[in-house]
Every structure is written in structure tokens, then in C-alpha cells.
Short mmCIF file of C-alpha atoms in Angstrom, two decimals:
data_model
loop_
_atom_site.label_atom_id
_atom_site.label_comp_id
_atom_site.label_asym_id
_atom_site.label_seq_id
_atom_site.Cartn_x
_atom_site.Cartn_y
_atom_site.Cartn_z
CA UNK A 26 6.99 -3.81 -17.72
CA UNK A 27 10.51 -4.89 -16.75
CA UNK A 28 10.47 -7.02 -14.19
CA UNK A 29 13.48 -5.26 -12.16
CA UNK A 30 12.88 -7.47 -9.03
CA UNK A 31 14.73 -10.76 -9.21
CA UNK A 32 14.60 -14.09 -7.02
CA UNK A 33 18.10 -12.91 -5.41
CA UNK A 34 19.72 -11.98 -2.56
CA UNK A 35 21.10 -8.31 -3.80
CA UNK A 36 17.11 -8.09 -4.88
CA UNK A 37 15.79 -8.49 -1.60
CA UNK A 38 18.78 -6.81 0.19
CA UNK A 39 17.09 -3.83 -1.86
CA UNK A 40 13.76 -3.98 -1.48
CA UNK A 41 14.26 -4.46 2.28
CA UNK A 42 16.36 -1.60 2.32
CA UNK A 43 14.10 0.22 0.67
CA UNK A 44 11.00 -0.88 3.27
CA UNK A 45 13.55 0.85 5.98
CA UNK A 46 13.78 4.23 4.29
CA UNK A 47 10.27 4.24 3.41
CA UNK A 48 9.57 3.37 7.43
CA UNK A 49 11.68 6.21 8.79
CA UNK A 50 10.02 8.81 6.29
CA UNK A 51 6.69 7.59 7.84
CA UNK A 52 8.06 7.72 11.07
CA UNK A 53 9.27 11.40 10.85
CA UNK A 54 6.41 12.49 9.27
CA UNK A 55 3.73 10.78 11.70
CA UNK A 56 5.05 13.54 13.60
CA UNK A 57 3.71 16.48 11.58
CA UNK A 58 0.58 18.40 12.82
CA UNK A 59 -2.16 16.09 12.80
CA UNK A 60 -6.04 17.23 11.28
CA UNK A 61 -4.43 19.53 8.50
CA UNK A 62 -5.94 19.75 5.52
CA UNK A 63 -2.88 17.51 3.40
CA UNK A 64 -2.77 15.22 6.71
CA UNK A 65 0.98 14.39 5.86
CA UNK A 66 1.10 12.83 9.70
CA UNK A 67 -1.15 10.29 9.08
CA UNK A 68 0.27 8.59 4.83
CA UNK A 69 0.57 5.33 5.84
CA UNK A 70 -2.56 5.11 8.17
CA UNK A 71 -4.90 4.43 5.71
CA UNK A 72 -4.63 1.32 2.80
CA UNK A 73 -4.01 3.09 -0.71
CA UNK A 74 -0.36 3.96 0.55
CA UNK A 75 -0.19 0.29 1.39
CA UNK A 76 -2.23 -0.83 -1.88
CA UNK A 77 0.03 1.22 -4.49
CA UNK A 78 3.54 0.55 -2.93
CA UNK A 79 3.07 -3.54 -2.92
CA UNK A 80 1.18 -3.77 -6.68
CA UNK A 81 4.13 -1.79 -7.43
CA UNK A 82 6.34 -4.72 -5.78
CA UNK A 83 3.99 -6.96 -7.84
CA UNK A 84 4.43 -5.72 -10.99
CA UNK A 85 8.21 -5.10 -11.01
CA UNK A 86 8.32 -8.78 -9.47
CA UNK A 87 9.86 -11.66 -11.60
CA UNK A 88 8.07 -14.57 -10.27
CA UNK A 89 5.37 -15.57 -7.79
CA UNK A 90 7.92 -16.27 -5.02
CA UNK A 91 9.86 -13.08 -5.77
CA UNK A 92 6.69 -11.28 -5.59
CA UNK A 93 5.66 -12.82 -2.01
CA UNK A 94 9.00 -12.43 -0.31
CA UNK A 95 9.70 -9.02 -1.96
CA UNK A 96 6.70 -7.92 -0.16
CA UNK A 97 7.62 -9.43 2.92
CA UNK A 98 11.18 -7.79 3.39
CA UNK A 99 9.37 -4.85 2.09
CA UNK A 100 6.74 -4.42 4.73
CA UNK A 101 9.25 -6.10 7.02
CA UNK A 102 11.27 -3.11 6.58
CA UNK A 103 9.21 -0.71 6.91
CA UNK A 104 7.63 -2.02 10.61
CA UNK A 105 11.02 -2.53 11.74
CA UNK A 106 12.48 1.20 11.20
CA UNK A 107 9.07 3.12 11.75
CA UNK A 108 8.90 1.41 15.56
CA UNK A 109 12.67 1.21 15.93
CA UNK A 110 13.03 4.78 14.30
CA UNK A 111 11.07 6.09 17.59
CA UNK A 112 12.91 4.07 19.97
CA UNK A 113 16.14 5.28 18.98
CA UNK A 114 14.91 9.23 18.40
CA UNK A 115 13.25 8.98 21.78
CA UNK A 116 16.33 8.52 23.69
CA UNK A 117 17.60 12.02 22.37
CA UNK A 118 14.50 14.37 21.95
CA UNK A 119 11.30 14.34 23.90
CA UNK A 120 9.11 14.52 20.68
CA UNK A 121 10.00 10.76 19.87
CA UNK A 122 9.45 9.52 23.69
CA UNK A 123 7.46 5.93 24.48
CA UNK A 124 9.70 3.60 23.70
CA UNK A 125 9.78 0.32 21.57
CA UNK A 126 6.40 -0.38 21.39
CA UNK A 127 6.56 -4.19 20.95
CA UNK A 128 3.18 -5.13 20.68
CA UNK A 129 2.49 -3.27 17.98
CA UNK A 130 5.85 -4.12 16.18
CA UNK A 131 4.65 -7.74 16.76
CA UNK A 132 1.67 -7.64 15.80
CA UNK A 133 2.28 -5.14 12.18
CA UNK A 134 5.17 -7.35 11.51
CA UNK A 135 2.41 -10.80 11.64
CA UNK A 136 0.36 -9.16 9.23
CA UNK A 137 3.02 -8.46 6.71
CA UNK A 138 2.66 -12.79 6.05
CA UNK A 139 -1.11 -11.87 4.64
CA UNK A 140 0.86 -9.61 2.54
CA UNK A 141 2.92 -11.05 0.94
CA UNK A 142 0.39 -13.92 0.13
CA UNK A 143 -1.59 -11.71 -1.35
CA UNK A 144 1.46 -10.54 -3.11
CA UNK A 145 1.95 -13.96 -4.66
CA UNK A 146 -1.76 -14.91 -5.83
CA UNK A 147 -1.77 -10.88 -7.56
CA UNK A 148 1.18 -12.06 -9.11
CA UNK A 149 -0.96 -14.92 -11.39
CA UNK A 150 -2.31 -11.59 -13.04
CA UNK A 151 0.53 -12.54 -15.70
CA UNK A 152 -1.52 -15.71 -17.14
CA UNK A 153 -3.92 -15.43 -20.01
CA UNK A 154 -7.38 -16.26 -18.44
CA UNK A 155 -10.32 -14.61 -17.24
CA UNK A 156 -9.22 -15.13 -13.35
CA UNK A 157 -6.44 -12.32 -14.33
CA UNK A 158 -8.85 -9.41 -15.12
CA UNK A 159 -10.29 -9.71 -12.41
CA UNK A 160 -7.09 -10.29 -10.16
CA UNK A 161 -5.84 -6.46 -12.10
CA UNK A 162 -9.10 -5.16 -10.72
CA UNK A 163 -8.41 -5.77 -7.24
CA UNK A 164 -5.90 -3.02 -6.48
CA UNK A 165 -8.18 -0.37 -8.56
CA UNK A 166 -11.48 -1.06 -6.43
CA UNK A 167 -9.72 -0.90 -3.14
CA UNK A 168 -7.82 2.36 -4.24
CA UNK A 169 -11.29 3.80 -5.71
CA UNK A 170 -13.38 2.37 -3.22
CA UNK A 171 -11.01 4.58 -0.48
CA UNK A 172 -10.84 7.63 -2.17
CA UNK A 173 -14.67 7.68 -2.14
CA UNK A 174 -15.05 7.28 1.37
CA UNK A 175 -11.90 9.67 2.14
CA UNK A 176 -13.65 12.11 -0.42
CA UNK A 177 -16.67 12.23 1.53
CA UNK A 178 -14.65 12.98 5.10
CA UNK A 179 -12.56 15.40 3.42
CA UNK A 180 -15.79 17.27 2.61
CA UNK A 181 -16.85 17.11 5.91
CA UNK A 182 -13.52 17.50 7.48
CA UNK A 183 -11.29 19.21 5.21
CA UNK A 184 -8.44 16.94 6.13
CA UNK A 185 -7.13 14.06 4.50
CA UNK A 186 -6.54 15.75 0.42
CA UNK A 187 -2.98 14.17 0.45
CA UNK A 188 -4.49 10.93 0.97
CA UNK A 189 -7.30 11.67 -1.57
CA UNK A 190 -5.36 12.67 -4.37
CA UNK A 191 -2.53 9.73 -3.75
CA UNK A 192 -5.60 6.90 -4.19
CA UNK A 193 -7.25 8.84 -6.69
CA UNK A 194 -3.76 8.93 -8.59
CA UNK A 195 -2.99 5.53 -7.84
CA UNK A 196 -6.70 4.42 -9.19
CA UNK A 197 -6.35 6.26 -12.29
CA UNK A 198 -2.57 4.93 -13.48
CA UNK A 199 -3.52 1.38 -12.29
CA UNK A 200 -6.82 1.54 -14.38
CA UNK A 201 -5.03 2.76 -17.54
CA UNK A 202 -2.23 0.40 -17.20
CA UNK A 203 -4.82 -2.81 -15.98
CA UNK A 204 -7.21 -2.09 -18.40
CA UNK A 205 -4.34 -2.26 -21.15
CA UNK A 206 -3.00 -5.07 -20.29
CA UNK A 207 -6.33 -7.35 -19.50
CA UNK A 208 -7.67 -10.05 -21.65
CA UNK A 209 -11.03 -9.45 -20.41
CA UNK A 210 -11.50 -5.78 -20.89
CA UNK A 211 -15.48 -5.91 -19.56
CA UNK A 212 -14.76 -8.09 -16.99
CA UNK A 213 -12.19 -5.78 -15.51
CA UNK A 214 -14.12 -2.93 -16.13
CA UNK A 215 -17.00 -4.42 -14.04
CA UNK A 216 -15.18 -5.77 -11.33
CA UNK A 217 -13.64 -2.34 -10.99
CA UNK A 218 -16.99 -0.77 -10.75
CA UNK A 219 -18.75 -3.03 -8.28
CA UNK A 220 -15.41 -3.80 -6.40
CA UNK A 221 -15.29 0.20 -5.75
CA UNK A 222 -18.64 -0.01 -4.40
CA UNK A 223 -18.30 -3.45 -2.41
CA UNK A 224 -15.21 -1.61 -0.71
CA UNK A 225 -16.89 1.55 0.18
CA UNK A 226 -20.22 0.44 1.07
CA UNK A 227 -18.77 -2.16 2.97
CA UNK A 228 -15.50 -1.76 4.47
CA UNK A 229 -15.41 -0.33 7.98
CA UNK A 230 -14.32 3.22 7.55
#
């Protein structure tokens, strides 16, 4: 895969850029009627939209540092216009009322750091050893892992299929492409399986 993203400034300039226009979509459509059966109010509440969008960042990523701090402007981004998006809305139309909420903005933009660790160790998927099939499983168990638990509350709830399809589509093109491109073809295959499990069985839905 090309790696498009590049340790420099126009790079990041995009990728932050990018984080913003992602943010306001999110933004606008938190807005949308909430408990419907797609759910389109609530994308970037769960973690698969989070999961696919920065192993995407990963894999397009030239270098462990690009990786990281692609991620960073990235999520960056994305805080700053979804809470700023509100703030600025609010002062014209009633819908968008409450204001800069700055605890939240705080606190979402402190958690973008674990990110774009995380970002950086993914990134050491690229080296031939046994530690990378297993580092190309990660992203599939937490995506499958998800769409088993949102499978089970959309049967329930009929609300959240947006959300169900997106991880299971996620799960399915990171599998094909992971499982292509690891050394350790069993290994990943395992870690997928019992990292799916681990996640739903375990993770406080």
C-alpha cells in the first residue's frame, strides 16, 4: 500500500484538515433522530468508527512518527470542530444551543495522546516477526468483537445497523488485507478469533 502520508508539514496540514471535516459531519449528524434503526446520530459514539479511520491513518502512514502525529492532528481535528462546530451553530439556531462545552473538549482532546501512541506501536506491523501478526490482529478483534455485541442490541433494539454493518465491513476488508500481508498466518488467525471474544466478553458494553 502506498504510503500517501509523509513526515511533512503539507501532510499533516491535510490530515488535520481532514479530522475538521470529518468533526463537523459528526457534529451535524449527532443531530439526526436518535434510536432509529441506521442510528446515523450516534457514528462516532461507538469505537469501530474510531478503529477503521486511524488503521487507515496507519497504513497510509510512512513512518512510526508520521503515523503517531498523523493521528494526533487527526483526532485533534476532529474534537476541535465537532465541539467548536456547536458553539458557533448555537449562536444562530436553537437546535445547536449549550455552548462550548470545555470539559469535554478537554478531556476528548487528552485522549487523542493514547491515540496516537497506539498509532505508532500499530505502525511496527511493517517488520517481519511474529509480534506483527499479532499487532494486524488488533484492529480486526476490536472491530469483530463490536459488531458482536452491537449485533446482539440491534436484535433486541433494532437500532444501531449503520454501526453494525460499518464494523462488520471494516472487520472483513481488514481481515482480507491483514491476513495477506502477515508472516504468521495462524497466529493472526488466532489472535483474531480469541481477540473477538476477549473484546466482547469483556469490554464494558
Amino acid at each position: 500500500m502506498n504510503h500517501l502520508l509523509k513526515h511533512t508539514v503539507k501532510s499533516y496540514l491535510c490530515v488535520f484538515l481532514v479530522g475538521i471535516f470529518v468533526g463537523c459531519v459528526c457534529r451535524l449528524a449527532d443531530y439526526c433522530p436518535a434510536d432509529t434503526l441506521w442510528s446515523f446520530s450516534s457514528i462516532q459514539t461507538l469505537l469501530g468508527f474510531w478503529i477503521i479511520t486511524n488503521t487507515v491513518i496507519v497504513l497510509l502512514s510512512s513512518s512510526h512518527l508520521c503515523a503517531g502525529l498523523s493521528s494526533l492532528l487527526y483526532m485533534f481535528g476532529m474534537t476541535l470542530s465537532f465541539y467548536g462546530l456547536q458553539a458557533i451553530l448555537g449562536m444562530f439556531l436553537p437546535l445547536f444551543s449549550g455552548g462550548f462545552r470545555c470539559s469535554l473538549f478537554v478531556m476528548f482532546s487528552l485522549l487523542c495522546i493514547p491515540c496516537a501512541v497506539a498509532a505508532g506501536i500499530l505502525y511496527d506491523w511493517n517488520k517481519d516477526r511474529a509480534f506483527s501478526s499479532l499487532l494486524y490482529a488488533l484492529p480486526v478483534a476490536a472491530l469483530g468483537g463490536e459488531a458482536l455485541a452491537i449485533f446482539f442490541y440491534f436484535l433486541e433494539r433494532h437500532t444501531f445497523l449503520f454501526q453494525l454493518l460499518m464494523d462488520l465491513t471494516g472487520a472483513a476488508v481488514f481481515a482480507v488485507l491483514f491476513f495477506k500481508r502477515a508472516k504468521r498466518k495462524v497466529l493472526f488467525l488466532v489472535a483474531s478469533v480469541v481477540g473477538t471474544l476477549f473484546v466482547y466478553l469483556f469490554f464494558p458494553w
